[in-house]
Coordinates of C-alpha atoms in Angstrom, one line a residue:
Chain A
M20 CA 0.0 0.0 0.0
G21 CA 3.0 2.3 0.1
K22 CA 3.4 2.5 -3.7
N23 CA 0.7 5.2 -4.0
R24 CA 0.6 8.2 -1.8
G25 CA 3.8 6.9 -0.1
E26 CA 4.0 9.7 2.5
L27 CA 0.7 8.6 4.0
W28 CA 2.1 5.0 4.3
T29 CA 5.3 6.3 5.8
K30 CA 3.5 8.4 8.4
F31 CA 1.2 5.6 9.4
M32 CA 4.2 3.2 9.7
D33 CA 6.0 5.8 11.8
Y34 CA 3.0 5.8 14.2
Y35 CA 2.6 2.0 14.0
S36 CA 6.2 1.3 14.9
A37 CA 6.0 3.6 17.9
V38 CA 2.8 1.9 19.1
F39 CA 4.5 -1.5 19.1
A40 CA 7.9 -0.5 20.5
D41 CA 8.7 -1.3 24.1
G42 CA 7.2 1.5 26.3
A43 CA 4.9 1.4 29.3
L44 CA 3.9 -2.1 28.0
T45 CA 6.4 -4.6 26.7
E46 CA 6.4 -5.7 23.1
R47 CA 5.2 -9.1 24.2
E48 CA 2.2 -7.6 26.0
K49 CA 1.4 -5.4 23.0
S50 CA 1.6 -8.4 20.6
L51 CA -0.9 -10.3 22.8
I52 CA -3.3 -7.3 22.8
A53 CA -2.9 -7.0 19.0
L54 CA -3.7 -10.7 18.7
A55 CA -6.9 -10.3 20.7
V56 CA -7.9 -7.2 18.6
A57 CA -7.0 -9.1 15.4
H58 CA -9.5 -11.8 16.5
T59 CA -12.1 -9.2 17.4
V60 CA -12.0 -7.7 13.9
Q61 CA -11.5 -11.1 12.3
C62 CA -8.6 -9.9 10.2
P63 CA -6.8 -12.8 8.6
Y64 CA -3.6 -10.9 7.8
C65 CA -3.4 -9.5 11.3
I66 CA -4.0 -12.9 12.9
D67 CA -1.1 -14.3 10.9
A68 CA 1.2 -11.4 11.8
Y69 CA 0.4 -11.3 15.5
T70 CA 0.5 -15.1 16.0
K71 CA 4.0 -14.9 14.7
A72 CA 4.9 -11.8 16.6
S73 CA 3.4 -13.1 19.9
L74 CA 5.5 -16.3 19.6
E75 CA 8.7 -14.3 18.7
K76 CA 8.2 -12.0 21.7
G77 CA 8.1 -14.9 24.1
A78 CA 4.4 -15.6 24.5
D79 CA 3.2 -19.2 24.4
L80 CA 0.0 -20.8 23.2
D81 CA -1.6 -20.9 26.6
Q82 CA -1.2 -17.2 26.9
M83 CA -2.3 -16.6 23.3
T84 CA -5.4 -18.8 23.8
E85 CA -6.3 -16.8 26.9
A86 CA -6.0 -13.6 24.9
V87 CA -8.5 -15.0 22.3
H88 CA -10.9 -16.0 25.1
V89 CA -10.8 -12.4 26.4
A90 CA -11.7 -11.2 22.9
N91 CA -14.6 -13.7 22.8
A92 CA -15.8 -12.7 26.2
I93 CA -15.7 -9.0 25.6
R94 CA -16.9 -8.9 22.0
G95 CA -19.8 -11.2 22.7
G96 CA -20.4 -9.7 26.2
S97 CA -20.7 -6.2 24.7
S98 CA -23.8 -7.5 22.9
L99 CA -25.1 -9.3 26.0
V100 CA -24.7 -6.2 28.2
H101 CA -26.7 -4.2 25.8
G102 CA -29.6 -6.4 26.9
V103 CA -29.8 -4.1 29.8
Q104 CA -31.3 -1.5 27.4
M105 CA -33.7 -4.1 26.1
R106 CA -34.9 -4.8 29.7
N107 CA -35.3 -1.1 30.4
V108 CA -37.4 -0.6 27.3
A109 CA -39.5 -3.6 28.2
T110 CA -40.0 -2.4 31.7
R111 CA -41.0 1.1 30.5
L112 CA -43.6 -0.6 28.2
G113 CA -45.0 -2.3 31.3
M114 CA -44.0 -5.9 30.3
Chain B
M21 CA -33.5 11.0 7.0
G22 CA -36.2 11.2 4.4
K23 CA -36.1 15.0 4.1
N24 CA -33.1 15.0 1.7
R25 CA -33.0 12.7 -1.3
G26 CA -36.4 11.5 -0.3
E27 CA -36.6 8.9 -3.1
L28 CA -33.7 7.0 -1.6
W29 CA -35.5 6.9 1.7
T30 CA -38.7 5.7 0.1
K31 CA -37.0 3.0 -1.8
F32 CA -35.2 1.7 1.3
M33 CA -38.4 1.8 3.3
D34 CA -40.1 -0.1 0.5
Y35 CA -37.4 -2.8 0.9
Y36 CA -37.4 -2.6 4.7
S37 CA -41.2 -3.1 4.9
A38 CA -41.1 -6.1 2.6
V39 CA -38.3 -7.6 4.7
F40 CA -40.4 -7.4 7.9
A41 CA -43.7 -8.5 6.5
D42 CA -45.1 -11.9 7.1
G43 CA -43.5 -14.3 4.6
A44 CA -41.6 -17.5 4.9
L45 CA -40.9 -16.4 8.5
T46 CA -43.5 -14.7 10.7
E47 CA -43.3 -11.1 11.8
R48 CA -42.6 -12.3 15.4
E49 CA -39.6 -14.5 14.2
K50 CA -38.3 -11.6 12.1
S51 CA -38.5 -9.2 15.1
L52 CA -36.5 -11.6 17.2
I53 CA -33.9 -12.0 14.5
A54 CA -33.8 -8.2 14.2
L55 CA -33.4 -7.9 18.0
A56 CA -30.4 -10.2 17.9
V57 CA -28.8 -8.3 15.0
A58 CA -29.5 -5.0 16.8
H59 CA -27.5 -6.3 19.8
T60 CA -24.8 -7.6 17.5
V61 CA -24.2 -4.1 16.0
Q62 CA -25.0 -2.4 19.3
C63 CA -27.4 0.0 17.7
P64 CA -29.4 1.8 20.5
Y65 CA -32.2 3.0 18.2
C66 CA -32.6 -0.5 16.8
I67 CA -32.6 -2.2 20.2
D68 CA -35.4 0.2 21.3
A69 CA -37.4 -0.4 18.1
Y70 CA -37.1 -4.2 18.1
T71 CA -37.7 -4.7 21.8
K72 CA -41.0 -2.9 21.2
A73 CA -41.7 -4.8 18.0
S74 CA -40.8 -8.2 19.5
L75 CA -43.2 -7.6 22.4
E76 CA -46.0 -6.4 20.1
K77 CA -45.6 -9.4 17.8
G78 CA -46.1 -11.8 20.7
A79 CA -42.6 -12.6 21.9
D80 CA -41.9 -12.7 25.6
L81 CA -38.7 -11.8 27.6
D82 CA -37.5 -15.3 27.9
Q83 CA -37.5 -15.6 24.1
M84 CA -36.0 -12.2 23.6
T85 CA -33.3 -13.0 26.2
E86 CA -32.4 -16.2 24.4
A87 CA -32.1 -14.3 21.1
V88 CA -29.6 -12.0 22.8
H89 CA -27.6 -15.0 24.1
V90 CA -27.5 -16.3 20.5
A91 CA -26.0 -12.9 19.5
N92 CA -23.5 -13.2 22.3
A93 CA -22.5 -16.8 21.4
I94 CA -22.1 -16.2 17.7
R95 CA -20.5 -12.8 17.8
G96 CA -18.0 -13.8 20.4
G97 CA -17.7 -17.3 19.0
S98 CA -16.8 -15.9 15.6
S99 CA -13.6 -14.5 17.2
L100 CA -13.0 -17.7 19.1
V101 CA -13.3 -19.9 16.0
H102 CA -10.7 -17.7 14.2
G103 CA -8.3 -19.1 16.8
V104 CA -8.1 -22.1 14.5
Q105 CA -6.2 -19.9 12.1
M106 CA -3.8 -18.9 15.0
R107 CA -3.2 -22.5 15.8
N108 CA -2.5 -23.4 12.2
V109 CA 0.0 -20.6 11.9
A110 CA 1.7 -21.6 15.2
T111 CA 1.9 -25.2 14.0
R112 CA 3.4 -24.2 10.7
L113 CA 6.0 -22.2 12.6
G114 CA 6.8 -25.4 14.6
M115 CA 5.5 -24.3 17.9
Chain C
M26 CA -9.1 -24.3 20.4
G27 CA -9.6 -26.7 23.2
K28 CA -6.0 -28.1 23.3
N29 CA -4.7 -25.1 25.3
R30 CA -6.5 -23.9 28.5
G31 CA -9.0 -26.6 27.9
E32 CA -11.3 -25.7 30.8
L33 CA -12.0 -22.3 29.2
W34 CA -13.1 -24.1 26.1
T35 CA -15.2 -26.6 28.1
K36 CA -16.9 -23.8 30.0
F37 CA -17.7 -21.8 26.8
M38 CA -19.0 -25.0 25.1
D39 CA -21.2 -25.6 28.2
Y40 CA -22.7 -22.2 27.7
Y41 CA -22.9 -22.5 23.9
S42 CA -24.7 -25.8 24.1
A43 CA -27.2 -24.4 26.5
V44 CA -27.8 -21.3 24.3
F45 CA -28.7 -23.5 21.3
A46 CA -30.8 -26.1 23.1
D47 CA -34.6 -26.0 22.8
G48 CA -35.8 -23.5 25.3
A49 CA -38.2 -20.5 25.0
L50 CA -37.2 -20.6 21.3
T51 CA -36.9 -23.8 19.3
E52 CA -33.6 -25.0 17.9
R53 CA -34.8 -24.1 14.4
E54 CA -35.5 -20.5 15.4
K55 CA -32.1 -20.2 17.2
S56 CA -30.3 -21.6 14.1
L57 CA -32.0 -18.9 11.9
I58 CA -31.1 -16.2 14.4
A59 CA -27.5 -17.5 14.4
L60 CA -27.5 -17.6 10.6
A61 CA -28.5 -13.9 10.6
V62 CA -25.8 -13.0 13.2
A63 CA -23.2 -15.0 11.3
H64 CA -23.9 -12.9 8.2
T65 CA -23.9 -9.7 10.3
V66 CA -20.4 -10.5 11.5
Q67 CA -19.3 -12.0 8.1
C68 CA -17.9 -15.1 9.8
P69 CA -17.2 -17.8 7.1
Y70 CA -17.0 -20.7 9.6
C71 CA -20.2 -19.6 11.3
I72 CA -22.1 -19.2 8.0
D73 CA -21.1 -22.8 7.0
A74 CA -22.1 -24.2 10.4
Y75 CA -25.5 -22.4 10.6
T76 CA -26.5 -23.0 7.0
K77 CA -26.1 -26.7 7.8
A78 CA -27.8 -26.4 11.2
S79 CA -30.7 -24.4 9.8
L80 CA -31.4 -27.0 7.2
E81 CA -31.0 -29.9 9.7
K82 CA -33.4 -28.2 12.1
G83 CA -36.1 -27.9 9.4
A84 CA -35.7 -24.4 7.9
D85 CA -35.8 -24.0 4.2
L86 CA -34.0 -21.6 1.8
D87 CA -36.8 -19.1 1.7
Q88 CA -36.7 -18.8 5.5
M89 CA -32.9 -18.6 5.6
T90 CA -32.9 -16.0 2.8
E91 CA -35.4 -13.9 4.8
A92 CA -33.1 -14.1 7.8
V93 CA -30.2 -12.8 5.8
H94 CA -32.4 -9.9 4.5
V95 CA -33.2 -9.0 8.1
A96 CA -29.4 -8.9 8.8
N97 CA -29.0 -6.7 5.8
A98 CA -31.8 -4.3 6.8
I99 CA -30.8 -3.9 10.4
R100 CA -27.0 -3.8 9.9
G101 CA -27.3 -1.3 7.1
G102 CA -30.2 0.5 8.7
S103 CA -28.3 1.0 12.0
S104 CA -26.0 3.2 10.0
L105 CA -28.8 5.0 8.2
V106 CA -30.7 5.7 11.5
H107 CA -27.5 7.4 12.8
G108 CA -28.2 9.9 10.1
V109 CA -30.6 11.4 12.6
Q110 CA -27.6 12.5 14.6
M111 CA -26.1 14.1 11.5
R112 CA -29.3 16.0 10.9
N113 CA -29.4 17.2 14.5
V114 CA -25.8 18.5 14.3
A115 CA -26.5 20.2 11.0
T116 CA -29.6 21.8 12.4
R117 CA -27.7 23.0 15.4
L118 CA -25.2 24.6 13.1
G119 CA -28.0 26.4 11.3
M120 CA -27.8 24.5 8.0
Chain D
M21 CA -5.8 11.3 24.8
G22 CA -2.6 13.2 24.3
K23 CA -1.8 13.6 28.0
N24 CA -0.3 10.2 28.4
R25 CA 2.3 8.8 26.0
G26 CA 2.0 12.1 24.1
E27 CA 4.4 11.1 21.3
L28 CA 2.0 8.4 20.1
W29 CA -0.8 10.9 20.0
T30 CA 1.5 13.3 18.1
K31 CA 2.5 10.7 15.5
F32 CA -1.1 9.6 15.0
M33 CA -2.2 13.3 14.5
D34 CA 0.7 13.8 12.1
Y35 CA -0.7 10.9 10.0
Y36 CA -4.3 11.9 10.5
S37 CA -3.7 15.5 9.3
A38 CA -1.9 14.3 6.2
V39 CA -4.8 11.9 5.4
F40 CA -7.3 14.8 5.5
A41 CA -5.2 17.4 3.7
D42 CA -6.0 18.2 0.1
G43 CA -4.3 15.6 -2.1
A44 CA -5.5 13.3 -4.9
L45 CA -8.9 13.9 -3.3
T46 CA -10.2 17.2 -2.0
E47 CA -10.8 17.9 1.6
R48 CA -14.5 18.0 0.8
E49 CA -14.4 14.5 -0.7
K50 CA -12.5 13.2 2.2
S51 CA -14.9 14.6 4.7
L52 CA -17.8 12.9 2.9
I53 CA -15.9 9.6 2.9
A54 CA -15.2 10.1 6.6
L55 CA -18.8 10.8 7.3
A56 CA -19.8 7.6 5.6
V57 CA -17.2 5.6 7.5
A58 CA -18.3 7.3 10.8
H59 CA -21.9 6.1 10.1
T60 CA -20.5 2.6 9.2
V61 CA -18.8 2.3 12.6
Q62 CA -21.5 4.2 14.4
C63 CA -19.1 6.5 16.2
P64 CA -21.0 9.4 17.7
Y65 CA -17.9 11.7 18.1
C66 CA -16.9 11.1 14.5
I67 CA -20.5 11.7 13.2
D68 CA -20.4 15.1 15.0
A69 CA -17.0 16.0 13.7
Y70 CA -17.5 15.0 10.1
T71 CA -21.0 16.5 9.8
K72 CA -19.4 19.8 10.8
A73 CA -16.4 19.2 8.5
S74 CA -18.5 18.2 5.5
L75 CA -20.5 21.4 5.8
E76 CA -17.5 23.6 6.3
K77 CA -15.7 22.1 3.3
G78 CA -18.7 22.9 1.1
A79 CA -20.9 19.7 1.0
D80 CA -24.6 20.1 1.5
L81 CA -27.2 17.8 3.1
D82 CA -28.2 16.1 -0.1
Q83 CA -24.6 15.0 -0.7
M84 CA -24.2 14.0 2.9
T85 CA -27.4 12.1 2.9
E86 CA -26.3 10.2 -0.2
A87 CA -23.0 9.4 1.5
V88 CA -24.9 7.8 4.4
H89 CA -27.0 5.8 2.0
V90 CA -23.8 4.4 0.4
A91 CA -22.8 3.4 4.0
N92 CA -26.1 1.7 4.4
A93 CA -26.0 -0.1 1.1
I94 CA -22.5 -1.4 1.4
R95 CA -22.5 -2.2 5.1
G96 CA -25.8 -4.1 4.8
G97 CA -25.0 -5.4 1.4
S98 CA -21.8 -6.9 2.6
S99 CA -23.9 -9.2 4.8
L100 CA -26.4 -9.9 1.9
V101 CA -23.6 -10.8 -0.5
H102 CA -22.2 -13.4 2.0
G103 CA -25.5 -15.2 1.3
V104 CA -23.7 -16.5 -1.7
Q105 CA -21.7 -18.7 0.7
M106 CA -24.9 -19.9 2.4
R107 CA -26.3 -20.9 -1.0
N108 CA -23.1 -22.7 -2.0
V109 CA -23.1 -24.7 1.3
A110 CA -26.8 -25.5 0.8
T111 CA -26.2 -26.7 -2.7
R112 CA -23.3 -28.8 -1.6
L113 CA -25.6 -30.4 0.9
G114 CA -28.0 -31.2 -1.9
M115 CA -30.8 -28.8 -0.8
Chain E
M25 CA -29.4 -14.4 -3.6
G26 CA -32.3 -13.6 -5.8
K27 CA -33.4 -17.2 -6.4
N28 CA -35.4 -17.3 -3.1
R29 CA -37.8 -14.6 -2.1
G30 CA -36.9 -12.8 -5.3
E31 CA -39.1 -9.8 -4.6
L32 CA -36.8 -8.9 -1.6
W33 CA -33.8 -9.0 -3.8
T34 CA -35.5 -6.9 -6.5
K35 CA -36.5 -4.3 -3.9
F36 CA -33.0 -4.1 -2.5
M37 CA -31.5 -3.8 -6.0
D38 CA -34.0 -1.1 -6.8
Y39 CA -32.7 0.8 -3.7
Y40 CA -29.1 -0.1 -4.4
S41 CA -29.2 1.1 -8.0
A42 CA -30.7 4.4 -6.9
V43 CA -28.0 4.9 -4.3
F44 CA -25.2 4.5 -6.8
A45 CA -26.7 6.5 -9.6
D46 CA -25.5 10.0 -10.3
G47 CA -27.2 12.4 -7.9
A48 CA -26.0 15.0 -5.6
L49 CA -22.7 13.1 -5.7
T50 CA -21.2 11.7 -8.9
E51 CA -20.9 7.9 -9.5
R52 CA -17.1 8.3 -9.2
E53 CA -17.5 9.9 -5.7
K54 CA -19.9 7.2 -4.6
S55 CA -17.6 4.5 -5.8
L56 CA -14.8 5.9 -3.7
I57 CA -17.1 6.2 -0.7
A58 CA -18.2 2.6 -1.2
L59 CA -14.5 1.5 -1.6
A60 CA -13.7 3.1 1.8
V61 CA -16.8 1.5 3.5
A62 CA -15.9 -1.9 1.9
H63 CA -12.5 -1.7 3.5
T64 CA -14.1 -0.6 6.8
V65 CA -16.2 -3.7 6.9
Q66 CA -13.5 -5.9 5.3
C67 CA -15.9 -7.3 2.7
P68 CA -13.8 -9.1 0.1
Y69 CA -16.6 -9.2 -2.5
C70 CA -17.2 -5.5 -2.0
I71 CA -13.5 -4.6 -2.3
D72 CA -13.4 -6.4 -5.6
A73 CA -16.5 -4.7 -6.9
Y74 CA -15.7 -1.2 -5.9
T75 CA -12.0 -1.4 -6.9
K76 CA -13.4 -2.2 -10.4
A77 CA -16.1 0.4 -10.2
S78 CA -13.8 3.2 -8.9
L79 CA -11.4 2.6 -11.8
E80 CA -14.3 2.5 -14.4
K81 CA -15.8 5.7 -13.1
G82 CA -12.5 7.5 -13.5
A83 CA -10.8 7.3 -10.2
D84 CA -7.1 6.4 -10.0
L85 CA -5.0 4.5 -7.5
D86 CA -3.8 7.6 -5.7
Q87 CA -7.4 8.6 -5.0
M88 CA -8.4 5.1 -4.1
T89 CA -5.4 4.8 -1.8
E90 CA -6.4 8.0 0.0
A91 CA -10.0 6.7 0.4
V92 CA -8.6 3.6 2.2
H93 CA -6.4 5.8 4.4
V94 CA -9.6 7.7 5.4
A95 CA -11.2 4.4 6.3
N96 CA -8.1 3.5 8.4
A97 CA -8.0 6.9 10.1
I98 CA -11.7 7.0 11.0
R99 CA -12.2 3.3 11.9
G100 CA -9.1 3.2 14.1
G101 CA -9.7 6.7 15.3
S102 CA -13.2 5.9 16.5
S103 CA -11.6 3.6 19.0
L104 CA -8.9 6.1 19.9
V105 CA -11.5 8.8 20.6
H106 CA -13.4 6.5 22.9
G107 CA -10.3 6.9 25.1
V108 CA -11.9 10.1 26.2
Q109 CA -14.4 8.0 28.1
M110 CA -11.6 6.0 29.6
R111 CA -9.9 9.2 30.8
N112 CA -13.2 10.5 32.3
V113 CA -13.7 7.3 34.2
A114 CA -10.2 7.3 35.5
T115 CA -10.5 11.0 36.6
R116 CA -13.8 10.2 38.4
L117 CA -12.0 7.4 40.2
G118 CA -9.3 9.9 41.3
M119 CA -6.4 8.5 39.3
Chain F
M5 CA -29.9 -10.0 32.1
G6 CA -30.0 -12.9 34.6
K7 CA -33.7 -12.4 35.5
N8 CA -34.9 -14.4 32.4
R9 CA -33.4 -17.7 31.4
G10 CA -31.1 -17.4 34.4
E11 CA -29.2 -20.6 33.7
L12 CA -27.8 -19.1 30.5
W13 CA -26.6 -16.1 32.4
T14 CA -25.0 -18.3 35.1
K15 CA -23.2 -20.4 32.5
F16 CA -21.9 -17.4 30.7
M17 CA -20.7 -15.8 34.0
D18 CA -19.0 -19.1 34.9
Y19 CA -17.1 -18.9 31.6
Y20 CA -16.5 -15.2 31.9
S21 CA -15.1 -15.5 35.4
A22 CA -12.7 -18.3 34.4
V23 CA -11.5 -16.1 31.4
F24 CA -10.6 -13.3 33.7
A25 CA -9.0 -15.2 36.5
D26 CA -5.2 -15.4 36.9
G27 CA -4.0 -18.1 34.5
A28 CA -1.3 -18.1 31.9
L29 CA -1.8 -14.3 31.8
T30 CA -2.3 -12.2 34.9
E31 CA -5.5 -10.4 35.8
R32 CA -3.8 -7.1 35.0
E33 CA -2.8 -8.3 31.5
K34 CA -6.3 -9.6 30.8
S35 CA -7.8 -6.3 32.0
L36 CA -5.6 -4.4 29.5
I37 CA -6.5 -6.8 26.7
A38 CA -10.2 -6.4 27.6
L39 CA -9.8 -2.6 27.6
A40 CA -8.4 -2.7 24.1
V41 CA -11.1 -5.0 22.9
A42 CA -13.7 -2.7 24.6
H43 CA -12.4 0.2 22.6
T44 CA -12.3 -1.9 19.4
V45 CA -16.1 -2.7 19.8
Q46 CA -16.9 0.8 21.2
C47 CA -18.8 -0.6 24.1
P48 CA -19.4 2.1 26.7
Y49 CA -20.3 -0.3 29.5
C50 CA -17.2 -2.3 28.8
I51 CA -14.9 0.7 28.6
D52 CA -16.2 1.8 32.1
A53 CA -15.8 -1.6 33.6
Y54 CA -12.3 -2.3 32.2
T55 CA -10.9 1.2 32.9
K56 CA -11.9 0.5 36.5
A57 CA -10.6 -3.1 36.5
S58 CA -7.3 -2.1 34.8
L59 CA -6.6 0.5 37.5
E60 CA -7.6 -1.9 40.3
K61 CA -5.3 -4.6 38.9
G62 CA -2.3 -2.2 39.0
A63 CA -2.2 -0.8 35.4
D64 CA -1.6 2.9 35.0
L65 CA -2.8 5.4 32.4
D66 CA 0.3 5.2 30.3
Q67 CA -0.1 1.5 29.9
M68 CA -3.9 1.8 29.3
T69 CA -3.3 4.5 26.8
E70 CA -0.8 2.3 24.9
A71 CA -3.4 -0.5 24.9
V72 CA -5.9 1.9 23.2
H73 CA -3.3 2.8 20.6
V74 CA -2.8 -0.9 19.8
A75 CA -6.6 -1.1 19.3
N76 CA -6.4 1.9 17.0
A77 CA -3.5 0.6 15.0
I78 CA -4.9 -2.9 14.5
R79 CA -8.5 -2.0 14.0
G80 CA -7.6 0.7 11.5
G81 CA -4.7 -1.2 10.1
S82 CA -7.0 -4.2 9.4
S83 CA -8.7 -2.0 6.8
L84 CA -5.5 -0.6 5.5
V85 CA -4.0 -4.1 4.9
H86 CA -7.1 -5.1 2.9
G87 CA -5.8 -2.5 0.5
V88 CA -3.5 -5.3 -0.7
Q89 CA -6.6 -6.9 -2.2
M90 CA -7.6 -3.6 -3.9
R91 CA -4.1 -3.4 -5.5
N92 CA -4.3 -7.0 -6.7
V93 CA -7.6 -6.4 -8.3
A94 CA -6.3 -3.2 -9.9
T95 CA -3.2 -5.0 -11.2
R96 CA -5.3 -7.8 -12.6
L97 CA -7.4 -5.2 -14.5
G98 CA -4.2 -3.8 -16.0
M99 CA -4.3 -0.5 -14.1

């Protein structure tokens, strides 16, 4: 994607590299977070990249599996918790 | 949204009304499906509308709650099942 | 996904099985709801699984097609209805 | 969000500003695209910001309404078009 | 998808065609908006269709690349801007 | 949501609690992952809950801010990387 409008690509990569560098969180922690987000948005390229990155940064499959379960629990749960709104509407309607 | 480019609104409403009319599925079943999808996309307006519609078409809170659990299970589960790809990548990398 | 941290898998499957068992809604109705949600989140594994399940539980292609149209109408419509916010902002700005 | 880890904010803003500057597309065209994407992801802050920006860059409500209809048609339609996969599975199963 | 419940397909196509016809926005502008939304929802069929359409309507790869960067900036940015809520919660908790 | 079909709620909570307990990852790491996923799906309830949980489990605002930037980078980036498909289509069409 850097072949057209290359300076946009360069600027995004400059941001992206800084996001994934060691900082307040370690590269390993960031890879695991990225892996969970990649599963949340179901991005095949990103799952490939962050499976590899997580392993390279020292995470193991137990840790990576837990990260995916967190994605499952929060992504699904964010729908479930909106059921509170459904209940409020139903109560207001006297059901 | 019908005040500008009103013919687009009219055409969508024409489609929308046909989708929710009794057909191969009943209006009650369609309201429950819409309620689940509304929770999947976390649309507050839609949750309001289809909580009301589900109740009006004869569904009860047990049925509506089950529909939301289906949304939770599939939306979350679609991330979990992508873990298969993660495992395949890890295996290919010899981990 | 059950090979690592197997008890998380087991617990989710315990939930998942209960969600799809006959209850306030029939297994057939739940399969159709799941099919709609699978199309909403564009999960290829889930579309496969719930096409098969819907047919096995007694739904036919007319019913399944209607379920997908509900997904289309609500998922798209949830964006359209947010146009109300756009109109309110524009009005507040005096346009 | 710039008060913590300010250099990440700065780098993202550097990218963001370049994305929305006049380039191969005009600022007005980019605002309309952003408005459509903001409706696609149902981001209230973003709808506010790009309603305002679209108006400031010279778009009118007819154009903005059409942009939202494109979001509706593609976001919903991306679920509908996945019905092709459902049909292929059903055909393979002999239904 | 038009083989079952064909009138729903016909009605949606009637809407869809009107959305993409020249109107307040040109067909070229609408194709670029659709291309950005297609990337936002990661719909492979839609990316194919609107890459082709954008080129046919006279857009070039620089313009199309910019449209995708707008999708990136707004879709990612809509998560970043929700960090405002995180900061408000943290402040309320006295952190 | 536990007032109707309470056993589904109980089973999901049983899963959910196990996901967030100390395991291969710490509770603090899981809270940060959940915070990132909550921003990815723009769930206001979840952002509230995991801002609080992250702070309680010992994370600080620098770490939490980095987690949100990872969400931004991957969620946006998953659209950007699909630009590869756009380029392949354009190349195939001879552009």
